[in-house]
Amino acid sequence: MDDRRTPLVPGRVVWQYAMPELRAMVAYRGELLALQRLRGEGYSIEPDGTLSAPRVLRLRRAGHDLAAANDALGVADGDGVSLYRLRG
């Protein structure tokens, strides 16, 4: 068996952002959703690789993980999961 493989081409960093309170991040319907303790932030990725200004969702409790489906954001915290509506 031949273990030689084609080397991977490294990705090119187009922009870097500091998010010191970042707990989790998911992609959902063309947006990047970030969980930062007491807020959820939604970003669009612009053609040049930069992020748009965030849409911010204030959370009731600090979370440690998130998931998105069916226009809802699920945020896990120490007591369970809270569901937030993402649209209208």
Coordinates of N, CA and C in Angstrom, one line a residue:
M1 N 0.8 -1.2 0.0 CA 0.0 0.0 0.0 C 0.9 1.2 0.0
D2 N 0.5 2.2 -0.8 CA 1.3 3.5 -1.0 C 0.8 4.5 0.0
D3 N 1.6 5.0 0.9 CA 1.2 6.0 1.9 C 1.5 7.4 1.4
R4 N 2.0 7.6 0.3 CA 2.3 8.9 -0.2 C 1.0 9.6 -0.6
R5 N 0.8 10.8 -0.2 CA -0.4 11.6 -0.5 C 0.0 12.9 -1.0
T6 N -0.8 13.5 -1.8 CA -0.6 14.8 -2.3 C -0.7 15.8 -1.2
P7 N 0.3 16.7 -1.0 CA 0.2 17.6 0.1 C -1.0 18.6 0.0
L8 N -1.5 19.0 1.1 CA -2.6 19.9 1.1 C -2.1 21.3 0.9
V9 N -2.8 22.1 0.2 CA -2.4 23.5 0.0 C -3.0 24.3 1.1
P10 N -2.2 25.0 1.9 CA -2.7 25.8 3.0 C -3.7 26.8 2.6
G11 N -4.8 27.0 3.4 CA -5.7 28.1 3.1 C -5.0 29.5 3.3
R12 N -5.6 30.5 2.7 CA -5.0 31.8 2.8 C -5.9 32.6 3.8
V13 N -5.3 33.2 4.8 CA -6.0 34.0 5.8 C -6.3 35.3 5.1
V14 N -7.6 35.7 5.0 CA -7.9 37.0 4.4 C -8.2 38.0 5.4
W15 N -8.6 37.6 6.7 CA -8.9 38.6 7.7 C -8.9 37.8 9.0
Q16 N -8.5 38.5 10.1 CA -8.6 37.9 11.4 C -9.3 38.8 12.4
Y17 N -10.1 38.2 13.2 CA -10.9 39.0 14.2 C -10.6 38.5 15.6
A18 N -10.5 39.4 16.6 CA -10.4 39.1 18.0 C -11.8 38.9 18.5
M19 N -12.1 37.7 19.1 CA -13.3 37.5 19.8 C -13.0 36.8 21.1
P20 N -12.5 37.5 22.1 CA -12.0 36.9 23.3 C -13.0 36.1 24.1
E21 N -14.3 36.4 24.0 CA -15.3 35.6 24.8 C -16.0 34.5 23.9
L22 N -15.5 34.2 22.8 CA -16.1 33.2 21.9 C -16.2 31.9 22.5
R23 N -17.4 31.3 22.5 CA -17.6 30.0 23.0 C -17.9 28.9 22.0
A24 N -18.6 29.3 20.9 CA -18.9 28.4 19.8 C -19.3 29.2 18.6
M25 N -19.2 28.5 17.4 CA -19.5 29.2 16.2 C -20.1 28.1 15.2
V26 N -21.1 28.5 14.4 CA -21.7 27.6 13.5 C -22.0 28.4 12.2
A27 N -22.1 27.8 11.1 CA -22.5 28.4 9.8 C -24.0 28.0 9.6
Y28 N -24.8 29.0 9.2 CA -26.2 28.7 9.0 C -26.8 29.7 8.0
R29 N -27.3 29.1 6.9 CA -28.0 29.8 5.8 C -27.1 31.0 5.3
G30 N -25.9 30.8 5.1 CA -25.0 31.9 4.5 C -24.5 32.9 5.6
E31 N -24.8 32.6 6.9 CA -24.3 33.5 7.9 C -23.4 32.7 8.8
L32 N -22.5 33.4 9.5 CA -21.7 32.8 10.5 C -22.3 33.3 11.9
L33 N -22.7 32.3 12.7 CA -23.3 32.7 14.0 C -22.3 32.4 15.1
A34 N -22.0 33.3 16.0 CA -21.0 33.2 17.0 C -21.7 33.4 18.4
L35 N -21.3 32.6 19.3 CA -21.8 32.7 20.7 C -20.7 33.3 21.5
Q36 N -21.0 34.4 22.2 CA -20.1 35.1 23.0 C -20.7 35.4 24.4
R37 N -20.7 34.4 25.2 CA -21.3 34.5 26.6 C -22.7 34.9 26.6
L38 N -23.0 36.1 26.7 CA -24.4 36.6 26.8 C -25.0 37.2 25.6
R39 N -24.4 36.9 24.4 CA -25.0 37.4 23.2 C -24.7 36.4 22.0
G40 N -25.6 36.4 21.1 CA -25.3 35.7 19.8 C -25.1 36.7 18.8
E41 N -24.2 36.5 17.9 CA -23.9 37.4 16.8 C -24.0 36.7 15.5
G42 N -24.7 37.4 14.5 CA -24.8 36.8 13.1 C -24.1 37.7 12.2
Y43 N -23.2 37.1 11.4 CA -22.4 37.9 10.4 C -22.6 37.3 9.0
S44 N -22.6 38.1 8.0 CA -22.5 37.7 6.6 C -21.0 37.8 6.2
I45 N -20.6 36.9 5.4 CA -19.2 36.9 4.9 C -19.2 37.7 3.6
E46 N -18.5 38.8 3.5 CA -18.5 39.7 2.3 C -17.6 39.0 1.3
P47 N -17.7 39.4 0.0 CA -16.9 38.9 -1.1 C -15.4 39.0 -0.8
D48 N -15.0 40.0 -0.1 CA -13.5 40.2 0.1 C -13.0 39.4 1.3
G49 N -13.9 38.6 2.0 CA -13.6 37.8 3.1 C -13.8 38.5 4.5
T50 N -14.2 39.7 4.5 CA -14.4 40.4 5.7 C -15.8 40.0 6.2
L51 N -16.1 40.3 7.5 CA -17.4 40.0 8.1 C -18.2 41.3 8.1
S52 N -19.5 41.2 7.9 CA -20.4 42.4 8.0 C -20.5 42.8 9.5
A53 N -21.1 43.9 9.7 CA -21.4 44.4 11.0 C -22.4 43.3 11.6
P54 N -22.2 43.0 12.9 CA -23.0 41.9 13.4 C -24.5 42.3 13.7
R55 N -25.4 41.3 13.5 CA -26.7 41.4 14.1 C -26.6 40.7 15.5
V56 N -27.0 41.4 16.5 CA -26.8 40.9 17.9 C -28.1 40.4 18.5
L57 N -28.1 39.3 19.2 CA -29.2 38.7 19.9 C -28.7 38.7 21.4
R58 N -29.4 39.4 22.3 CA -29.1 39.3 23.7 C -29.7 38.1 24.3
L59 N -28.9 37.3 25.1 CA -29.3 36.1 25.7 C -29.7 36.3 27.1
R60 N -30.6 35.5 27.6 CA -31.0 35.5 29.0 C -30.0 35.1 30.0
R61 N -29.2 34.0 29.6 CA -28.1 33.4 30.4 C -26.9 33.2 29.5
A62 N -25.8 33.2 30.1 CA -24.5 32.9 29.4 C -24.6 31.5 28.9
G63 N -24.2 31.3 27.6 CA -24.2 29.9 27.0 C -22.8 29.4 26.8
H64 N -22.7 28.1 26.5 CA -21.4 27.5 26.2 C -21.4 26.8 24.9
D65 N -22.6 26.6 24.2 CA -22.6 25.9 22.9 C -23.9 26.4 22.2
L66 N -23.9 26.2 20.9 CA -25.1 26.6 20.1 C -25.3 25.8 18.9
A67 N -26.5 25.8 18.4 CA -26.9 25.1 17.2 C -28.0 25.9 16.5
A68 N -28.1 25.8 15.2 CA -29.2 26.6 14.5 C -29.9 25.7 13.5
A69 N -31.2 25.8 13.5 CA -32.1 25.0 12.6 C -33.4 25.6 12.6
N70 N -34.1 25.6 11.4 CA -35.5 26.0 11.2 C -35.7 27.4 11.8
D71 N -34.8 28.3 11.5 CA -34.8 29.7 12.0 C -34.9 29.9 13.5
A72 N -34.3 28.9 14.2 CA -34.1 29.0 15.6 C -32.7 28.8 16.0
L73 N -32.3 29.5 17.1 CA -30.9 29.3 17.6 C -31.1 28.6 19.0
G74 N -30.4 27.5 19.1 CA -30.4 26.8 20.4 C -29.1 27.1 21.1
V75 N -29.3 27.6 22.4 CA -28.1 27.9 23.2 C -28.1 27.1 24.4
A76 N -27.1 26.3 24.6 CA -26.9 25.4 25.8 C -26.2 26.2 26.8
D77 N -26.7 26.1 28.1 CA -26.1 26.7 29.2 C -26.1 25.7 30.3
G78 N -25.7 26.1 31.5 CA -25.6 25.1 32.6 C -26.9 24.5 33.1
D79 N -28.0 25.1 32.7 CA -29.3 24.6 33.1 C -30.1 23.9 32.0
G80 N -29.6 23.9 30.8 CA -30.3 23.2 29.7 C -30.1 24.0 28.4
V81 N -31.2 24.1 27.6 CA -31.2 24.7 26.3 C -32.3 25.8 26.2
S82 N -31.9 26.9 25.7 CA -32.9 28.0 25.4 C -33.0 28.1 23.9
L83 N -34.2 28.3 23.4 CA -34.4 28.4 22.0 C -34.8 29.9 21.7
Y84 N -34.2 30.5 20.7 CA -34.4 31.9 20.3 C -34.8 31.9 18.8
R85 N -35.8 32.7 18.5 CA -36.1 32.8 17.1 C -35.1 33.7 16.4
L86 N -34.6 33.3 15.2 CA -33.6 34.1 14.5 C -34.3 35.1 13.5
R87 N -35.4 34.9 13.1 CA -36.1 35.8 12.1 C -37.4 36.3 12.6
G88 N -37.7 37.5 12.4 CA -39.0 38.1 12.7 C -39.7 37.6 13.8

